[in-house]
């Protein structure tokens, strides 16, 4: 296997590794504007596609010209898939929803008692709507306190969802991107908790699918 690159090229400039992305969950880094981030030498930021899909809506951001114009930020943007919300919201309080092979069934968001099915395909579609440079597969992120059996289920679901994300990403490259400028990058996520064998299995399966990087 070749050594990892020193630089990752994106549609909005290079990322010199290692790189730290500040958290801009809702398209803003709290208390810091885009000009200040650029002045500090920040190479890129990470937004959250799940939160942006619920408010203000990925469709609105798309109509505004994409996440870069929406934020006033012309450097790379990574979009977190929404998988962490499975653990941080549903894992902590079942009233927020359930999980199945289809995807994440969110309920009672912001007290509105609405229902949202967030699938691997929808996660990728929304990330394309944002116009992110680096997209991340939807994964099943288990709690640090999960049992070995729960972690095994999360690994199998992560692999299944990664296949679906890969297929949807490739489909949208053909139908939406059409070779217009540098392609976005797609990262897989390795799960497995503290179980070395499960992490190895997850990594092996994701390597077979072929991603631009791994988290």
Tab-separated table of N, CA, C and O in Angstrom, residues 98-194:
chain	number	residue	atom	x	y	z
A	98	UNK	N	-35.571	5.859	16.358
A	98	UNK	CA	-35.098	4.476	16.311
A	98	UNK	C	-34.192	4.303	15.102
A	98	UNK	O	-34.091	5.192	14.243
A	99	UNK	N	-33.569	3.135	15.024
A	99	UNK	CA	-32.686	2.827	13.908
A	99	UNK	C	-33.091	1.483	13.318
A	99	UNK	O	-33.488	0.565	14.046
A	100	UNK	N	-33.005	1.372	11.997
A	100	UNK	CA	-33.286	0.120	11.306
A	100	UNK	C	-32.302	-0.017	10.150
A	100	UNK	O	-31.474	0.870	9.913
A	101	UNK	N	-32.406	-1.110	9.410
A	101	UNK	CA	-31.533	-1.278	8.257
A	101	UNK	C	-31.764	-0.180	7.224
A	101	UNK	O	-30.858	0.199	6.490
A	102	UNK	N	-32.990	0.347	7.155
A	102	UNK	CA	-33.304	1.405	6.186
A	102	UNK	C	-32.541	2.681	6.482
A	102	UNK	O	-32.084	3.368	5.571
A	103	UNK	N	-32.438	3.038	7.775
A	103	UNK	CA	-31.772	4.268	8.142
A	103	UNK	C	-32.118	4.676	9.557
A	103	UNK	O	-32.513	3.850	10.385
A	104	UNK	N	-32.007	5.971	9.833
A	104	UNK	CA	-32.279	6.513	11.162
A	104	UNK	C	-33.656	7.169	11.135
A	104	UNK	O	-33.916	8.057	10.326
A	105	UNK	N	-34.533	6.714	12.014
A	105	UNK	CA	-35.887	7.249	12.089
A	105	UNK	C	-35.926	8.257	13.239
A	105	UNK	O	-36.052	7.878	14.403
A	106	UNK	N	-35.808	9.537	12.904
A	106	UNK	CA	-35.819	10.583	13.919
A	106	UNK	C	-37.252	11.046	14.189
A	106	UNK	O	-38.056	11.201	13.269
A	107	UNK	N	-37.571	11.253	15.466
A	107	UNK	CA	-38.875	11.785	15.847
A	107	UNK	C	-38.686	12.866	16.907
A	107	UNK	O	-37.632	12.958	17.543
A	108	UNK	N	-39.720	13.674	17.073
A	108	UNK	CA	-39.728	14.691	18.128
A	108	UNK	C	-38.525	15.626	18.035
A	108	UNK	O	-37.925	15.994	19.041
A	109	UNK	N	-38.179	16.039	16.811
A	109	UNK	CA	-37.077	16.972	16.640
A	109	UNK	C	-37.512	18.370	17.055
A	109	UNK	O	-38.539	18.883	16.612
A	110	UNK	N	-36.745	18.986	17.912
A	110	UNK	CA	-37.036	20.337	18.404
A	110	UNK	C	-38.425	20.436	19.010
A	110	UNK	O	-39.063	21.486	18.975
A	111	UNK	N	-38.921	19.304	19.547
A	111	UNK	CA	-40.227	19.306	20.182
A	111	UNK	C	-41.385	19.349	19.209
A	111	UNK	O	-42.548	19.485	19.620
A	112	UNK	N	-41.102	19.220	17.899
A	112	UNK	CA	-42.156	19.343	16.892
A	112	UNK	C	-42.904	18.039	16.639
A	112	UNK	O	-43.928	18.022	15.977
A	113	UNK	N	-42.373	16.928	17.157
A	113	UNK	CA	-42.975	15.611	16.997
A	113	UNK	C	-43.148	15.218	15.532
A	113	UNK	O	-44.053	14.476	15.184
A	114	UNK	N	-42.291	15.750	14.673
A	114	UNK	CA	-42.297	15.327	13.281
A	114	UNK	C	-41.396	14.111	13.125
A	114	UNK	O	-40.598	13.799	13.995
A	115	UNK	N	-41.540	13.421	11.999
A	115	UNK	CA	-40.767	12.211	11.767
A	115	UNK	C	-39.918	12.394	10.514
A	115	UNK	O	-40.398	12.885	9.500
A	116	UNK	N	-38.654	11.988	10.616
A	116	UNK	CA	-37.728	12.104	9.498
A	116	UNK	C	-36.980	10.788	9.351
A	116	UNK	O	-36.419	10.281	10.333
A	117	UNK	N	-37.006	10.210	8.154
A	117	UNK	CA	-36.206	9.023	7.874
A	117	UNK	C	-34.940	9.481	7.163
A	117	UNK	O	-34.995	10.006	6.044
A	118	UNK	N	-33.812	9.318	7.836
A	118	UNK	CA	-32.523	9.752	7.302
A	118	UNK	C	-31.771	8.512	6.837
A	118	UNK	O	-31.241	7.753	7.650
A	119	UNK	N	-31.753	8.277	5.533
A	119	UNK	CA	-31.140	7.085	4.959
A	119	UNK	C	-29.725	7.392	4.467
A	119	UNK	O	-29.355	8.561	4.307
A	120	UNK	N	-28.919	6.360	4.180
A	120	UNK	CA	-27.611	6.612	3.584
A	120	UNK	C	-27.711	7.398	2.286
A	120	UNK	O	-26.903	8.301	2.033
A	121	UNK	N	-28.704	7.047	1.458
A	121	UNK	CA	-28.876	7.757	0.192
A	121	UNK	C	-29.221	9.227	0.418
A	121	UNK	O	-28.685	10.117	-0.241
A	122	UNK	N	-30.125	9.480	1.362
A	122	UNK	CA	-30.522	10.859	1.633
A	122	UNK	C	-29.365	11.663	2.200
A	122	UNK	O	-29.210	12.845	1.897
A	123	UNK	N	-28.543	11.046	3.032
A	123	UNK	CA	-27.380	11.738	3.570
A	123	UNK	C	-26.453	12.202	2.452
A	123	UNK	O	-25.999	13.354	2.437
A	124	UNK	N	-26.192	11.330	1.483
A	124	UNK	CA	-25.328	11.685	0.359
A	124	UNK	C	-25.987	12.752	-0.515
A	124	UNK	O	-25.343	13.713	-0.957
A	125	UNK	N	-27.288	12.604	-0.764
A	125	UNK	CA	-27.993	13.606	-1.572
A	125	UNK	C	-27.912	14.980	-0.947
A	125	UNK	O	-27.674	15.979	-1.634
A	126	UNK	N	-28.109	15.048	0.365
A	126	UNK	CA	-28.067	16.341	1.048
A	126	UNK	C	-26.654	16.918	1.040
A	126	UNK	O	-26.469	18.136	0.977
A	127	UNK	N	-25.643	16.062	1.109
A	127	UNK	CA	-24.271	16.554	1.059
A	127	UNK	C	-23.932	17.120	-0.318
A	127	UNK	O	-23.201	18.103	-0.436
A	128	UNK	N	-24.497	16.505	-1.364
A	128	UNK	CA	-24.351	17.078	-2.707
A	128	UNK	C	-25.080	18.416	-2.794
A	128	UNK	O	-24.601	19.349	-3.431
A	129	UNK	N	-26.263	18.505	-2.167
A	129	UNK	CA	-27.004	19.774	-2.155
A	129	UNK	C	-26.164	20.887	-1.531
A	129	UNK	O	-26.189	22.029	-1.996
A	130	UNK	N	-25.446	20.549	-0.465
A	130	UNK	CA	-24.598	21.544	0.196
A	130	UNK	C	-23.422	21.955	-0.685
A	130	UNK	O	-22.941	23.085	-0.592
A	131	UNK	N	-22.955	21.029	-1.516
A	131	UNK	CA	-21.771	21.304	-2.317
A	131	UNK	C	-20.489	21.123	-1.542
A	131	UNK	O	-19.494	21.827	-1.784
A	132	UNK	N	-20.485	20.175	-0.598
A	132	UNK	CA	-19.296	19.928	0.226
A	132	UNK	C	-18.156	19.363	-0.609
A	132	UNK	O	-18.379	18.667	-1.607
A	133	UNK	N	-16.942	19.656	-0.180
A	133	UNK	CA	-15.753	19.141	-0.857
A	133	UNK	C	-15.412	17.725	-0.400
A	133	UNK	O	-14.880	16.921	-1.170
A	134	UNK	N	-15.684	17.437	0.859
A	134	UNK	CA	-15.362	16.149	1.453
A	134	UNK	C	-16.616	15.624	2.140
A	134	UNK	O	-17.096	16.226	3.099
A	135	UNK	N	-17.174	14.548	1.609
A	135	UNK	CA	-18.400	13.969	2.130
A	135	UNK	C	-18.086	12.707	2.936
A	135	UNK	O	-17.091	12.024	2.666
A	136	UNK	N	-18.941	12.405	3.900
A	136	UNK	CA	-18.698	11.279	4.797
A	136	UNK	C	-19.891	10.344	4.789
A	136	UNK	O	-21.046	10.788	4.858
A	137	UNK	N	-19.628	9.047	4.686
A	137	UNK	CA	-20.688	8.046	4.666
A	137	UNK	C	-21.469	8.047	5.979
A	137	UNK	O	-20.897	8.231	7.058
A	138	UNK	N	-22.764	7.805	5.883
A	138	UNK	CA	-23.579	7.613	7.085
A	138	UNK	C	-23.151	6.312	7.756
A	138	UNK	O	-23.028	5.273	7.091
A	139	UNK	N	-22.919	6.357	9.054
A	139	UNK	CA	-22.456	5.182	9.782
A	139	UNK	C	-23.263	5.012	11.054
A	139	UNK	O	-23.962	5.923	11.491
A	140	UNK	N	-23.176	3.841	11.631
A	140	UNK	CA	-23.811	3.545	12.915
A	140	UNK	C	-22.743	3.687	13.992
A	140	UNK	O	-21.869	2.833	14.136
A	141	UNK	N	-22.804	4.797	14.721
A	141	UNK	CA	-21.794	5.115	15.733
A	141	UNK	C	-22.269	4.606	17.092
A	141	UNK	O	-23.154	5.206	17.697
A	142	UNK	N	-21.710	3.510	17.601
A	142	UNK	CA	-22.180	2.967	18.872
A	142	UNK	C	-21.661	3.776	20.061
A	142	UNK	O	-20.631	4.448	19.979
A	143	UNK	N	-22.383	3.699	21.148
A	143	UNK	CA	-21.965	4.362	22.383
A	143	UNK	C	-20.679	3.721	22.908
A	143	UNK	O	-20.442	2.523	22.714
A	144	UNK	N	-19.822	4.490	23.586
A	144	UNK	CA	-18.639	3.892	24.212
A	144	UNK	C	-18.995	2.788	25.209
A	144	UNK	O	-18.154	1.937	25.508
A	145	UNK	N	-20.219	2.805	25.716
A	145	UNK	CA	-20.661	1.801	26.683
A	145	UNK	C	-21.381	0.627	26.026
A	145	UNK	O	-21.908	-0.244	26.738
A	146	UNK	N	-21.404	0.567	24.698
A	146	UNK	CA	-22.128	-0.494	24.004
A	146	UNK	C	-21.510	-1.855	24.292
A	146	UNK	O	-20.294	-1.985	24.488
A	147	UNK	N	-22.357	-2.893	24.311
A	147	UNK	CA	-21.872	-4.261	24.479
A	147	UNK	C	-21.189	-4.737	23.203
A	147	UNK	O	-21.345	-4.125	22.132
A	148	UNK	N	-20.449	-5.828	23.313
A	148	UNK	CA	-19.763	-6.380	22.142
A	148	UNK	C	-20.771	-6.735	21.050
A	148	UNK	O	-20.506	-6.536	19.852
A	149	UNK	N	-21.921	-7.258	21.450
A	149	UNK	CA	-22.947	-7.610	20.472
A	149	UNK	C	-23.493	-6.363	19.771
A	149	UNK	O	-23.701	-6.360	18.552
A	150	UNK	N	-23.722	-5.290	20.524
A	150	UNK	CA	-24.212	-4.040	19.936
A	150	UNK	C	-23.186	-3.448	18.973
A	150	UNK	O	-23.545	-2.923	17.909
A	151	UNK	N	-21.922	-3.551	19.325
A	151	UNK	CA	-20.866	-3.037	18.451
A	151	UNK	C	-20.807	-3.850	17.170
A	151	UNK	O	-20.628	-3.301	16.068
A	152	UNK	N	-20.982	-5.158	17.270
A	152	UNK	CA	-20.969	-6.012	16.077
A	152	UNK	C	-22.111	-5.640	15.132
A	152	UNK	O	-21.925	-5.564	13.914
A	153	UNK	N	-23.291	-5.390	15.699
A	153	UNK	CA	-24.426	-4.965	14.882
A	153	UNK	C	-24.115	-3.627	14.210
A	153	UNK	O	-24.413	-3.421	13.024
A	154	UNK	N	-23.494	-2.702	14.949
A	154	UNK	CA	-23.151	-1.393	14.399
A	154	UNK	C	-22.155	-1.523	13.248
A	154	UNK	O	-22.251	-0.804	12.248
A	155	UNK	N	-21.195	-2.436	13.372
A	155	UNK	CA	-20.214	-2.651	12.305
A	155	UNK	C	-20.896	-3.167	11.048
A	155	UNK	O	-20.652	-2.682	9.931
A	156	UNK	N	-21.764	-4.164	11.199
A	156	UNK	CA	-22.454	-4.719	10.027
A	156	UNK	C	-23.326	-3.663	9.356
A	156	UNK	O	-23.387	-3.576	8.124
A	157	UNK	N	-23.990	-2.844	10.157
A	157	UNK	CA	-24.838	-1.802	9.595
A	157	UNK	C	-23.986	-0.720	8.933
A	157	UNK	O	-24.342	-0.192	7.876
A	158	UNK	N	-22.852	-0.377	9.530
A	158	UNK	CA	-21.948	0.605	8.935
A	158	UNK	C	-21.456	0.144	7.572
A	158	UNK	O	-21.385	0.932	6.619
A	159	UNK	N	-21.119	-1.136	7.450
A	159	UNK	CA	-20.663	-1.681	6.166
A	159	UNK	C	-21.793	-1.636	5.141
A	159	UNK	O	-21.594	-1.241	3.981
A	160	UNK	N	-22.992	-2.052	5.557
A	160	UNK	CA	-24.155	-2.030	4.662
A	160	UNK	C	-24.432	-0.608	4.177
A	160	UNK	O	-24.636	-0.364	2.981
A	161	UNK	N	-24.434	0.339	5.100
A	161	UNK	CA	-24.713	1.719	4.726
A	161	UNK	C	-23.603	2.301	3.859
A	161	UNK	O	-23.865	3.125	2.973
A	162	UNK	N	-22.360	1.896	4.097
A	162	UNK	CA	-21.246	2.386	3.278
A	162	UNK	C	-21.416	1.944	1.824
A	162	UNK	O	-21.133	2.715	0.892
A	163	UNK	N	-21.881	0.710	1.613
A	163	UNK	CA	-22.140	0.237	0.242
A	163	UNK	C	-23.194	1.108	-0.429
A	163	UNK	O	-23.058	1.493	-1.601
A	164	UNK	N	-24.244	1.421	0.308
A	164	UNK	CA	-25.326	2.237	-0.245
A	164	UNK	C	-24.864	3.674	-0.497
A	164	UNK	O	-25.228	4.287	-1.512
A	165	UNK	N	-24.058	4.208	0.414
A	165	UNK	CA	-23.508	5.549	0.214
A	165	UNK	C	-22.605	5.589	-1.018
A	165	UNK	O	-22.676	6.529	-1.824
A	166	UNK	N	-21.755	4.589	-1.160
A	166	UNK	CA	-20.866	4.517	-2.319
A	166	UNK	C	-21.658	4.482	-3.622
A	166	UNK	O	-21.333	5.192	-4.581
A	167	UNK	N	-22.716	3.666	-3.652
A	167	UNK	CA	-23.529	3.548	-4.864
A	167	UNK	C	-24.236	4.867	-5.180
A	167	UNK	O	-24.288	5.297	-6.337
A	168	UNK	N	-24.784	5.524	-4.155
A	168	UNK	CA	-25.494	6.786	-4.382
A	168	UNK	C	-24.527	7.889	-4.782
A	168	UNK	O	-24.835	8.720	-5.656
A	169	UNK	N	-23.364	7.911	-4.175
A	169	UNK	CA	-22.338	8.900	-4.520
A	169	UNK	C	-21.952	8.754	-5.990
A	169	UNK	O	-21.896	9.741	-6.726
A	170	UNK	N	-21.689	7.532	-6.426
A	170	UNK	CA	-21.299	7.295	-7.815
A	170	UNK	C	-22.423	7.682	-8.770
A	170	UNK	O	-22.185	8.243	-9.845
A	171	UNK	N	-23.669	7.386	-8.389
A	171	UNK	CA	-24.813	7.743	-9.232
A	171	UNK	C	-24.925	9.256	-9.386
A	171	UNK	O	-25.135	9.772	-10.497
A	172	UNK	N	-24.758	9.977	-8.277
A	172	UNK	CA	-24.899	11.428	-8.326
A	172	UNK	C	-23.731	12.099	-9.042
A	172	UNK	O	-23.902	13.177	-9.620
A	173	UNK	N	-22.550	11.487	-9.008
A	173	UNK	CA	-21.444	12.023	-9.800
A	173	UNK	C	-21.806	12.030	-11.283
A	173	UNK	O	-21.457	12.961	-12.020
A	174	UNK	N	-22.527	11.000	-11.709
A	174	UNK	CA	-22.938	10.899	-13.112
A	174	UNK	C	-24.060	11.867	-13.443
A	174	UNK	O	-24.061	12.510	-14.501
A	175	UNK	N	-25.048	11.992	-12.552
A	175	UNK	CA	-26.251	12.764	-12.862
A	175	UNK	C	-26.180	14.232	-12.461
A	175	UNK	O	-26.821	15.079	-13.089
A	176	UNK	N	-25.410	14.556	-11.414
A	176	UNK	CA	-25.358	15.938	-10.932
A	176	UNK	C	-24.057	16.633	-11.270
A	176	UNK	O	-24.043	17.773	-11.723
A	177	UNK	N	-22.959	15.945	-11.020
A	177	UNK	CA	-21.662	16.617	-11.148
A	177	UNK	C	-21.248	16.767	-12.601
A	177	UNK	O	-20.797	17.820	-13.031
A	178	UNK	N	-21.354	15.689	-13.375
A	178	UNK	CA	-21.078	15.688	-14.822
A	178	UNK	C	-19.707	16.276	-15.167
A	178	UNK	O	-19.552	17.014	-16.144
A	179	UNK	N	-18.726	15.970	-14.314
A	179	UNK	CA	-17.362	16.385	-14.613
A	179	UNK	C	-17.108	17.874	-14.514
A	179	UNK	O	-16.140	18.386	-15.071
A	180	UNK	N	-17.988	18.607	-13.814
A	180	UNK	CA	-17.834	20.051	-13.694
A	180	UNK	C	-16.862	20.381	-12.561
A	180	UNK	O	-17.236	20.500	-11.407
A	181	UNK	N	-15.586	20.541	-12.899
A	181	UNK	CA	-14.576	20.842	-11.901
A	181	UNK	C	-14.164	19.607	-11.127
A	181	UNK	O	-14.634	18.489	-11.385
A	182	UNK	N	-13.280	19.776	-10.131
A	182	UNK	CA	-12.816	18.638	-9.326
A	182	UNK	C	-13.973	17.946	-8.608
A	182	UNK	O	-14.892	18.602	-8.120
A	183	UNK	N	-13.922	16.637	-8.572
A	183	UNK	CA	-14.978	15.858	-7.922
A	183	UNK	C	-14.881	16.004	-6.400
A	183	UNK	O	-13.784	16.142	-5.854
A	184	UNK	N	-16.030	15.938	-5.714
A	184	UNK	CA	-15.973	15.848	-4.257
A	184	UNK	C	-15.340	14.527	-3.843
A	184	UNK	O	-15.294	13.575	-4.629
A	185	UNK	N	-14.860	14.464	-2.621
A	185	UNK	CA	-14.240	13.258	-2.085
A	185	UNK	C	-15.224	12.559	-1.151
A	185	UNK	O	-16.043	13.214	-0.516
A	186	UNK	N	-15.125	11.245	-1.067
A	186	UNK	CA	-15.994	10.471	-0.186
A	186	UNK	C	-15.155	9.659	0.790
A	186	UNK	O	-14.272	8.898	0.374
A	187	UNK	N	-15.441	9.819	2.083
A	187	UNK	CA	-14.731	9.106	3.145
A	187	UNK	C	-15.661	8.070	3.779
A	187	UNK	O	-16.843	8.347	4.014
A	188	UNK	N	-15.121	6.891	4.042
A	188	UNK	CA	-15.812	5.885	4.832
A	188	UNK	C	-15.444	6.044	6.300
A	188	UNK	O	-14.454	6.706	6.634
A	189	UNK	N	-16.249	5.448	7.173
A	189	UNK	CA	-16.019	5.553	8.620
A	189	UNK	C	-15.846	4.158	9.208
A	189	UNK	O	-16.728	3.301	9.055
A	190	UNK	N	-14.729	3.934	9.876
A	190	UNK	CA	-14.440	2.630	10.488
A	190	UNK	C	-15.009	2.600	11.898
A	190	UNK	O	-14.684	3.441	12.724
A	191	UNK	N	-15.877	1.625	12.149
A	191	UNK	CA	-16.434	1.424	13.482
A	191	UNK	C	-15.904	0.106	14.059
A	191	UNK	O	-15.194	-0.626	13.391
A	192	UNK	N	-16.270	-0.168	15.287
A	192	UNK	CA	-15.807	-1.388	15.935
A	192	UNK	C	-15.517	-1.218	17.407
A	192	UNK	O	-15.120	-2.175	18.077
A	193	UNK	N	-15.722	0.019	17.906
A	193	UNK	CA	-15.518	0.241	19.336
A	193	UNK	C	-14.126	-0.142	19.782
A	193	UNK	O	-13.123	0.151	19.123
A	194	UNK	N	-14.066	-0.858	20.918
A	194	UNK	CA	-12.783	-1.284	21.481
A	194	UNK	C	-12.375	-2.683	20.996
A	194	UNK	O	-11.360	-3.221	21.442
